[in-house]
Amino acid sequence: MIIRHAAVVDVEHARIISNQAIAIEGDTIRAVGPDRSLTRKFTAPRTIDAAGKFVMPGLWDMHVHFGGEQLIEENKDLLPLYVAYGVTTVRDCAEDISNFVLAWRSDVAAGKLLGPTIYTSGPKLEGHKPIWKGTIEVGSPAEVDAALDRLQAMKVDFVKITDNTLKPEIFLYAVKAAKTRGLKTSAHTPYALTIKQAAVAGLNSVEHLDYLIKAGSPQEASIGADYSAKKLSYGEAADKFVETFDPSYAAQEYRRLAVIGIYVTPTLNMTRILAYLDREDHSRDSALAYIGPGLRKTYEWRVERAAKATPAQVEARHREYELSLKVLPMLRDAGIPILAGTDVGYLNSFNYPGEGLHEELERYVEAGLTPQQALSSATITGPGFLGHSDRYGTLADGKVADILILNANPLNDVKATRDIRGVVLHGKWLDRGALDKLLADAKAKVARSNTEGAETR
Ligand SMILES: [Zn+2]
């Protein structure tokens, strides 16, 4: 297959290279170059004319979830949805259906299942009796070692660790032990530890920007100690990190964290949605039509929690989001690599697979990132984090042919990533008609489940 007359979006250098051709063989890009010279060297049974179009690498969503033991089919049905929105790779950050996700990972890779390339943590590590389901519960170094053995046997792509009941010393042990085994870690850091302690132990990525608000408070350690001593609840401690955030201290701390080497997945859009559930009605969101009734029901957990919030708590959530918008460009300025990720898929209300990544990128630009920086977070940084830059991240010889053909220039307006003419998914061409069919099929399936559900009620 040859894509001709394309304006190639060179995300790394923020420039457009016009009138290029891209030769693709199987799932791999064989050559990229000036249309005239390249088409002399290569012939192909199929030519895609991209005159007037903008061509860039497929998007990566670095924080999604598949979850719900009774909702296997609904989760599987989300896979084509990602593709229809131009998301060609997802990083699954754990839930309770890891065995299915691992099977889908193989089936997508083998071309048996249409979906984005999946990287997964498998089940995450937690302490004993956490609120989360499907975790591996660890309370001692020996249990961590056994858990990591299990994860390595599953050939997971990284290790996810969360802090609900995990002891801080076991958290540090897990991060170090994973590092020794050459496994990347991604986490919610226990409040009893500073983010710097986690980074020094070898933590590779901080999930959710609020943990970097915490790192930007000069009182991070003492608030954490008060939380450990049960003088503060989790929510009170979180609010205190926001209240005591100090921009000049934070700027220095972020530079130190950048030097130690840590990535962040902000999930800014999720913070925004949760912060404004008090005043935004999502019941008419058009993307709800793609979400099965079971997954939609999981949204209620967050909604009910939000409904219980006092006016002061609502105000605190708004303040936290406003601060998050200020922190994001500070992280960029400090040189902390930003991984675009959404937290979509399960539990996290009104944040939609595929669509959510576009929202996330728009939030980044609202916060002060350039469109180029936002695009970079969704194309180049993810492969860099996972160690797959040799095959992904740019349009070049030897890279996987995961390509978006857009109707407008995303370097001018990041919203152009929504305006998709077609997607090349591992060398397979899906034009606008094919993408629309994926969306229509997803919608029809959800509509059928909704009617069946209504009949059995
Ligand atoms: Zn998450």
Coordinates of C-alpha atoms and ligand atoms in Angstrom, one line a residue:
M1 CA 0.0 0.0 0.0
I2 CA 1.2 3.5 -0.8
I3 CA -0.1 6.7 0.7
R4 CA 0.5 9.5 -1.7
H5 CA 0.8 13.3 -1.7
A6 CA 0.5 13.5 2.1
A7 CA 1.4 16.4 4.3
V8 CA 3.4 14.4 7.0
V9 CA 3.0 15.8 10.5
D10 CA 6.5 15.6 12.0
V11 CA 5.3 15.9 15.6
E12 CA 8.8 15.8 17.1
H13 CA 10.0 18.9 15.2
A14 CA 6.6 20.6 15.0
R15 CA 6.6 20.9 11.2
I16 CA 4.7 19.7 8.2
I17 CA 6.6 18.0 5.4
S18 CA 4.5 18.3 2.3
N19 CA 3.9 16.0 -0.7
Q20 CA 5.3 12.9 0.9
A21 CA 4.6 9.3 0.1
I22 CA 4.6 6.4 2.6
A23 CA 5.2 2.9 1.4
I24 CA 3.7 0.2 3.6
E25 CA 4.4 -3.5 3.5
G26 CA 2.4 -5.8 5.8
D27 CA 2.2 -4.0 9.1
T28 CA 5.4 -2.0 8.6
I29 CA 6.4 1.3 7.0
R30 CA 9.0 0.5 4.4
A31 CA 9.8 4.1 3.4
V32 CA 8.8 7.7 3.7
G33 CA 9.9 10.4 1.3
P34 CA 9.1 12.9 -1.4
D35 CA 6.2 11.5 -3.5
R36 CA 7.9 11.6 -6.8
S37 CA 11.1 9.8 -5.9
L38 CA 9.4 7.3 -3.6
T39 CA 6.8 6.2 -6.2
R40 CA 9.6 5.5 -8.7
K41 CA 11.0 3.0 -6.2
F42 CA 7.8 1.4 -4.9
T43 CA 4.7 0.0 -6.5
A44 CA 1.7 -1.3 -4.6
P45 CA -1.7 -2.8 -5.4
R46 CA -3.4 -0.1 -3.4
T47 CA -2.8 3.7 -3.5
I48 CA -4.4 6.1 -1.0
D49 CA -4.5 9.6 -2.2
A50 CA -3.8 11.9 0.7
A51 CA -3.6 15.2 -1.3
G52 CA -4.7 18.0 1.0
K53 CA -4.6 15.7 4.0
F54 CA -2.4 15.5 7.1
V55 CA -0.8 12.2 8.1
M56 CA 0.5 11.4 11.6
P57 CA 1.2 8.4 13.9
G58 CA -1.8 6.7 15.6
L59 CA -2.7 8.0 19.1
W60 CA -1.8 6.3 22.3
D61 CA -4.0 6.4 25.4
M62 CA -1.7 5.5 28.2
H63 CA -4.3 5.0 30.9
V64 CA -7.4 3.0 30.3
H65 CA -9.3 0.3 32.2
F66 CA -11.2 -2.8 31.2
G67 CA -13.3 -4.0 34.1
G68 CA -16.3 -5.8 35.4
E69 CA -16.4 -9.6 35.7
Q70 CA -20.0 -9.7 34.3
L71 CA -19.1 -7.3 31.5
I72 CA -16.6 -9.1 29.4
E73 CA -18.5 -8.6 26.1
E74 CA -19.1 -4.9 26.8
N75 CA -15.4 -4.4 27.5
K76 CA -14.4 -6.3 24.3
D77 CA -16.9 -4.1 22.3
L78 CA -14.9 -1.0 23.4
L79 CA -11.9 -2.2 21.3
P80 CA -13.2 -1.1 17.8
L81 CA -14.4 2.1 19.4
Y82 CA -10.8 3.2 20.2
V83 CA -9.8 2.6 16.6
A84 CA -12.7 4.6 15.3
Y85 CA -11.4 7.5 17.2
G86 CA -7.9 7.1 16.0
V87 CA -6.5 5.5 19.1
T88 CA -4.3 2.7 17.9
T89 CA -2.6 1.7 21.2
V90 CA -3.9 1.6 24.8
R91 CA -2.1 0.9 28.0
D92 CA -4.4 -1.0 30.4
C93 CA -3.8 0.1 34.0
A94 CA -5.5 -2.9 35.7
E95 CA -8.9 -4.0 36.9
D96 CA -10.5 -7.3 37.6
I97 CA -10.5 -9.0 34.2
S98 CA -6.8 -9.4 33.4
N99 CA -7.0 -12.8 31.9
F100 CA -9.4 -11.5 29.2
V101 CA -7.3 -8.4 28.6
L102 CA -4.2 -10.7 28.2
A103 CA -6.1 -12.8 25.7
W104 CA -7.2 -9.7 23.7
R105 CA -3.7 -8.5 23.7
S106 CA -2.6 -11.6 21.9
D107 CA -5.6 -11.7 19.6
V108 CA -5.1 -8.1 18.5
A109 CA -1.4 -8.8 17.9
A110 CA -2.2 -11.9 15.9
G111 CA -4.7 -9.9 13.8
K112 CA -7.7 -12.1 15.0
L113 CA -9.4 -9.2 16.8
L114 CA -9.9 -5.6 15.6
G115 CA -8.6 -3.2 18.2
P116 CA -5.8 -1.1 19.4
T117 CA -2.5 -2.7 20.4
I118 CA -2.8 -3.4 24.1
Y119 CA -0.1 -3.1 26.7
T120 CA -1.3 -4.3 30.1
S121 CA -0.2 -4.4 33.7
G122 CA -2.2 -7.5 34.5
P123 CA -3.6 -7.4 38.0
K124 CA -2.2 -4.6 40.1
L125 CA -0.5 -4.9 43.4
E126 CA -2.3 -3.7 46.5
G127 CA -2.2 -4.2 50.2
H128 CA -4.6 -6.7 51.9
K129 CA -8.3 -6.1 51.7
P130 CA -8.3 -3.1 49.3
I131 CA -11.5 -1.5 47.9
W132 CA -10.3 -2.6 44.4
K133 CA -11.2 -6.0 42.9
G134 CA -8.9 -8.3 41.1
T135 CA -5.7 -7.2 42.7
I136 CA -2.8 -9.2 44.0
E137 CA -2.7 -8.5 47.7
V138 CA 0.8 -8.1 49.2
G139 CA 1.8 -7.4 52.8
S140 CA 5.4 -8.7 52.9
P141 CA 8.5 -8.8 50.7
A142 CA 8.0 -12.5 50.1
E143 CA 4.4 -11.9 48.8
V144 CA 5.7 -9.1 46.5
D145 CA 8.3 -11.5 45.1
A146 CA 5.7 -14.2 44.5
A147 CA 3.4 -11.6 42.9
L148 CA 6.1 -10.4 40.6
D149 CA 6.8 -14.0 39.6
R150 CA 3.2 -14.4 38.7
L151 CA 3.2 -11.1 36.7
Q152 CA 6.3 -12.1 34.8
A153 CA 4.7 -15.5 33.9
M154 CA 1.8 -13.5 32.4
K155 CA 4.4 -11.4 30.4
V156 CA 2.8 -8.2 31.6
D157 CA 4.1 -5.0 30.0
F158 CA 4.6 -3.1 33.3
V159 CA 3.5 -3.3 37.0
K160 CA 0.7 -1.2 38.4
I161 CA 0.8 -0.4 42.1
T162 CA -1.9 1.4 44.1
D163 CA -2.1 2.7 47.6
N164 CA -5.4 1.9 49.1
T165 CA -4.2 -0.5 51.8
L166 CA -0.6 -1.0 50.7
K167 CA 2.0 -0.4 53.4
P168 CA 4.5 2.3 52.4
E169 CA 7.6 0.1 53.0
I170 CA 6.0 -2.7 50.9
F171 CA 5.4 -0.1 48.2
L172 CA 9.0 0.9 48.1
Y173 CA 10.1 -2.8 48.2
A174 CA 7.8 -3.6 45.2
V175 CA 9.1 -0.6 43.2
K176 CA 12.7 -1.7 43.8
A177 CA 12.1 -5.4 43.2
A178 CA 10.3 -4.7 39.9
K179 CA 13.2 -2.5 38.8
T180 CA 15.7 -5.2 39.6
R181 CA 13.7 -7.5 37.3
G182 CA 13.7 -4.9 34.6
L183 CA 9.9 -4.2 34.9
K184 CA 8.5 -0.7 34.6
T185 CA 6.3 0.5 37.4
S186 CA 3.4 2.9 37.5
A187 CA 1.6 3.9 40.6
H188 CA -0.6 5.8 43.0
T189 CA 2.0 6.6 45.7
P190 CA 1.0 6.1 49.4
Y191 CA 0.5 9.5 51.1
A192 CA 3.0 8.4 53.8
L193 CA 5.8 8.7 51.1
T194 CA 6.9 11.7 49.2
I195 CA 6.9 11.4 45.4
K196 CA 10.6 12.0 45.5
Q197 CA 11.0 8.9 47.8
A198 CA 9.0 6.9 45.2
A199 CA 11.1 8.3 42.3
V200 CA 14.4 7.6 44.1
A201 CA 13.2 4.0 44.7
G202 CA 12.8 3.7 40.9
L203 CA 9.1 4.4 40.3
N204 CA 8.7 5.1 36.5
S205 CA 5.4 6.8 36.2
V206 CA 3.0 8.8 38.5
E207 CA -0.6 8.2 37.6
H208 CA -2.9 11.3 38.0
L209 CA -1.6 14.8 38.3
D210 CA -2.9 15.3 41.9
Y211 CA 0.1 13.3 43.1
L212 CA 2.3 16.1 41.6
I213 CA 0.2 18.7 43.4
K214 CA 1.2 16.8 46.5
A215 CA 4.9 16.9 45.5
G216 CA 4.5 20.7 45.0
S217 CA 3.6 21.2 48.7
P218 CA 6.6 22.1 51.0
Q219 CA 4.6 20.3 53.7
E220 CA 4.3 17.1 51.7
A221 CA 6.1 15.0 54.3
S222 CA 4.4 16.4 57.4
I223 CA 0.9 16.2 55.8
G224 CA 1.7 12.6 54.8
A225 CA 2.8 11.9 58.4
D226 CA -0.4 13.3 59.8
Y227 CA -2.4 11.1 57.4
S228 CA -0.4 8.0 58.5
A229 CA -1.0 9.0 62.2
K230 CA -4.8 9.1 61.3
K231 CA -4.9 12.8 62.2
L232 CA -6.2 13.5 58.7
S233 CA -8.5 11.6 56.5
Y234 CA -7.4 10.9 52.9
G235 CA -9.7 13.7 51.6
E236 CA -8.5 16.1 54.2
A237 CA -4.9 15.4 53.4
A238 CA -5.6 15.8 49.6
D239 CA -7.2 19.2 50.3
K240 CA -4.2 20.2 52.4
F241 CA -1.8 19.4 49.6
V242 CA -3.8 21.8 47.4
E243 CA -4.0 24.5 50.1
T244 CA -0.2 24.4 50.8
F245 CA 0.9 24.1 47.2
D246 CA 3.7 26.6 46.6
P247 CA 4.6 27.4 42.9
S248 CA 8.2 28.3 43.5
Y249 CA 8.9 25.3 45.7
A250 CA 7.0 23.1 43.2
A251 CA 9.0 24.3 40.2
Q252 CA 12.3 23.3 42.0
E253 CA 10.9 20.0 43.2
Y254 CA 9.6 19.2 39.6
R255 CA 13.1 19.8 38.3
R256 CA 14.5 17.5 40.8
L257 CA 12.0 14.8 39.9
A258 CA 12.8 15.3 36.2
V259 CA 16.4 14.7 36.9
I260 CA 15.7 11.5 38.9
G261 CA 13.6 10.5 35.9
I262 CA 9.8 10.1 36.3
Y263 CA 6.9 10.3 33.8
V264 CA 3.4 11.5 34.6
T265 CA 0.0 10.6 33.2
P266 CA -2.1 13.6 34.2
T267 CA -5.7 12.2 33.4
L268 CA -6.7 15.8 33.5
N269 CA -10.1 15.3 31.8
M270 CA -11.1 12.8 34.4
T271 CA -10.3 15.3 37.2
R272 CA -12.3 17.9 35.3
I273 CA -15.3 15.6 34.9
L274 CA -15.4 14.6 38.5
A275 CA -14.8 18.1 39.8
Y276 CA -17.8 19.5 37.9
L277 CA -20.3 16.7 38.3
D278 CA -22.2 19.1 40.5
R279 CA -23.1 21.4 37.6
E280 CA -22.7 19.4 34.4
D281 CA -25.5 17.1 33.2
H282 CA -24.0 14.3 31.2
S283 CA -27.2 12.4 30.6
R284 CA -27.3 13.6 27.0
D285 CA -23.7 13.0 26.1
S286 CA -23.7 11.6 22.5
A287 CA -20.9 9.1 23.3
L288 CA -23.1 7.4 25.9
A289 CA -24.7 5.6 23.0
Y290 CA -21.5 3.6 22.7
I291 CA -21.4 2.4 26.3
G292 CA -23.2 -0.8 27.2
P293 CA -25.7 -0.7 30.1
G294 CA -23.5 -2.7 32.4
L295 CA -20.5 -0.3 32.0
R296 CA -22.8 2.6 32.2
K297 CA -24.1 1.4 35.5
T298 CA -20.6 1.4 36.9
Y299 CA -20.6 5.2 36.4
E300 CA -23.1 5.5 39.3
W301 CA -20.4 4.8 41.9
R302 CA -18.6 8.1 41.1
V303 CA -21.9 10.0 40.6
E304 CA -23.3 8.9 43.9
R305 CA -20.0 9.8 45.7
A306 CA -20.0 13.2 44.1
A307 CA -23.7 13.7 45.1
K308 CA -22.7 13.2 48.8
A309 CA -20.1 16.0 48.6
T310 CA -20.7 19.1 50.8
P311 CA -20.5 22.5 49.2
A312 CA -17.0 22.9 50.8
Q313 CA -15.9 19.7 49.2
V314 CA -17.3 20.7 45.8
E315 CA -15.5 24.0 46.1
A316 CA -12.3 22.1 47.0
R317 CA -12.6 19.9 43.9
H318 CA -13.0 22.9 41.7
R319 CA -9.9 24.5 43.2
E320 CA -8.0 21.3 42.7
Y321 CA -8.9 21.2 39.0
E322 CA -8.0 24.9 38.5
L323 CA -4.6 24.2 40.2
S324 CA -4.1 21.2 38.0
L325 CA -4.3 23.4 34.9
K326 CA -1.5 25.5 36.3
V327 CA 0.6 22.6 37.3
L328 CA 0.7 20.9 33.9
P329 CA 2.8 23.5 32.1
M330 CA 5.1 23.6 35.2
L331 CA 5.7 19.9 34.7
R332 CA 6.5 20.5 31.0
D333 CA 8.9 23.4 31.9
A334 CA 10.6 21.1 34.4
G335 CA 11.2 18.5 31.8
I336 CA 8.9 15.8 33.2
P337 CA 7.7 13.7 30.3
I338 CA 3.9 13.8 29.9
L339 CA 2.0 10.6 28.9
A340 CA -1.5 11.3 27.5
G341 CA -3.9 9.1 29.3
T342 CA -7.6 9.2 30.2
D343 CA -8.7 6.7 32.8
V344 CA -11.6 5.7 30.6
G345 CA -13.4 2.4 30.4
Y346 CA -14.7 1.4 33.8
L347 CA -16.1 3.2 36.8
N348 CA -14.9 6.6 35.6
S349 CA -18.1 8.3 34.6
F350 CA -18.7 10.1 31.3
N351 CA -15.1 9.8 30.2
Y352 CA -15.4 7.8 26.9
P353 CA -13.1 5.3 25.3
G354 CA -11.6 6.9 22.2
E355 CA -13.4 10.2 22.5
G356 CA -11.8 10.8 25.9
L357 CA -8.3 11.0 24.5
H358 CA -9.3 13.9 22.3
E359 CA -10.9 15.6 25.3
E360 CA -7.7 15.0 27.3
L361 CA -5.5 16.6 24.6
E362 CA -7.8 19.6 24.4
R363 CA -7.5 20.0 28.2
Y364 CA -3.6 20.0 27.8
V365 CA -3.9 22.9 25.3
E366 CA -6.3 24.8 27.5
A367 CA -3.7 24.4 30.3
G368 CA -1.0 25.9 28.1
L369 CA 0.7 23.1 26.2
T370 CA 1.1 23.8 22.5
P371 CA -0.7 21.5 20.1
Q372 CA 2.7 20.0 19.3
Q373 CA 3.4 19.1 23.0
A374 CA -0.1 17.6 23.3
L375 CA 0.4 15.5 20.2
S376 CA 3.8 14.4 21.4
S377 CA 2.3 13.2 24.7
A378 CA 0.0 10.9 22.7
T379 CA 2.4 9.6 20.1
I380 CA 6.1 9.8 21.1
T381 CA 6.2 9.7 24.9
G382 CA 4.2 6.4 25.3
P383 CA 6.5 4.3 23.1
G384 CA 9.5 6.0 24.9
F385 CA 8.1 5.0 28.3
L386 CA 7.5 1.4 27.4
G387 CA 10.7 1.0 25.5
H388 CA 9.2 0.6 22.0
S389 CA 10.5 3.7 20.3
D390 CA 12.2 1.5 17.7
R391 CA 8.7 0.5 16.3
Y392 CA 6.4 3.3 17.3
G393 CA 6.1 7.0 17.7
T394 CA 6.9 8.5 14.3
L395 CA 6.3 7.8 10.6
A396 CA 9.6 6.3 9.5
D397 CA 11.2 3.2 7.9
G398 CA 10.7 0.1 10.0
K399 CA 8.0 1.6 12.2
V400 CA 4.6 -0.1 12.6
A401 CA 2.0 1.3 10.2
D402 CA -0.4 2.8 12.7
I403 CA -1.3 6.0 10.9
L404 CA -4.0 8.6 11.0
I405 CA -5.0 10.6 7.9
L406 CA -6.6 13.8 9.0
N407 CA -8.6 16.5 7.1
A408 CA -6.9 19.4 8.9
N409 CA -3.5 20.3 10.4
P410 CA -3.3 19.2 14.1
L411 CA -0.3 21.4 14.8
N412 CA -2.6 24.4 14.3
D413 CA -5.5 23.0 16.3
V414 CA -5.3 19.8 18.3
K415 CA -9.0 19.3 17.6
A416 CA -8.0 18.2 14.1
T417 CA -7.2 14.8 15.5
R418 CA -11.0 14.3 15.7
D419 CA -11.4 15.0 12.0
I420 CA -10.3 11.6 10.7
R421 CA -10.4 10.6 7.0
G422 CA -9.0 7.2 7.7
V423 CA -6.9 5.0 9.9
V424 CA -4.1 2.5 9.0
L425 CA -4.1 0.0 11.8
H426 CA -1.1 -2.4 11.6
G427 CA -1.1 -1.9 7.9
K428 CA -4.9 -2.4 7.5
W429 CA -6.7 0.5 5.8
L430 CA -10.0 1.7 7.4
D431 CA -11.5 4.6 5.5
R432 CA -14.1 6.9 6.9
G433 CA -16.9 4.6 5.8
A434 CA -15.3 1.7 7.7
L435 CA -14.7 3.8 10.8
D436 CA -18.4 5.0 10.7
K437 CA -19.4 1.4 10.4
L438 CA -17.5 0.5 13.6
L439 CA -19.3 3.3 15.4
A440 CA -22.7 2.4 14.0
D441 CA -22.2 -1.3 14.9
A442 CA -21.2 -0.3 18.5
K443 CA -24.2 1.9 18.8
A444 CA -26.6 -0.8 17.5
K445 CA -25.2 -3.3 19.9
V446 CA -25.7 -1.0 22.9
A447 CA -29.2 -0.1 21.7
R448 CA -30.0 -3.9 21.5
S449 CA -28.6 -4.5 25.0
N450 CA -30.6 -1.6 26.4
T451 CA -33.9 -2.9 24.9
E452 CA -33.1 -6.4 26.2
G453 CA -32.4 -5.0 29.6
A454 CA -35.6 -3.0 29.6
E455 CA -37.6 -6.2 28.7
T456 CA -36.1 -8.3 31.4
R457 CA -36.7 -5.6 34.1
Ligands
ZN1 ZN -7.0 4.5 36.5

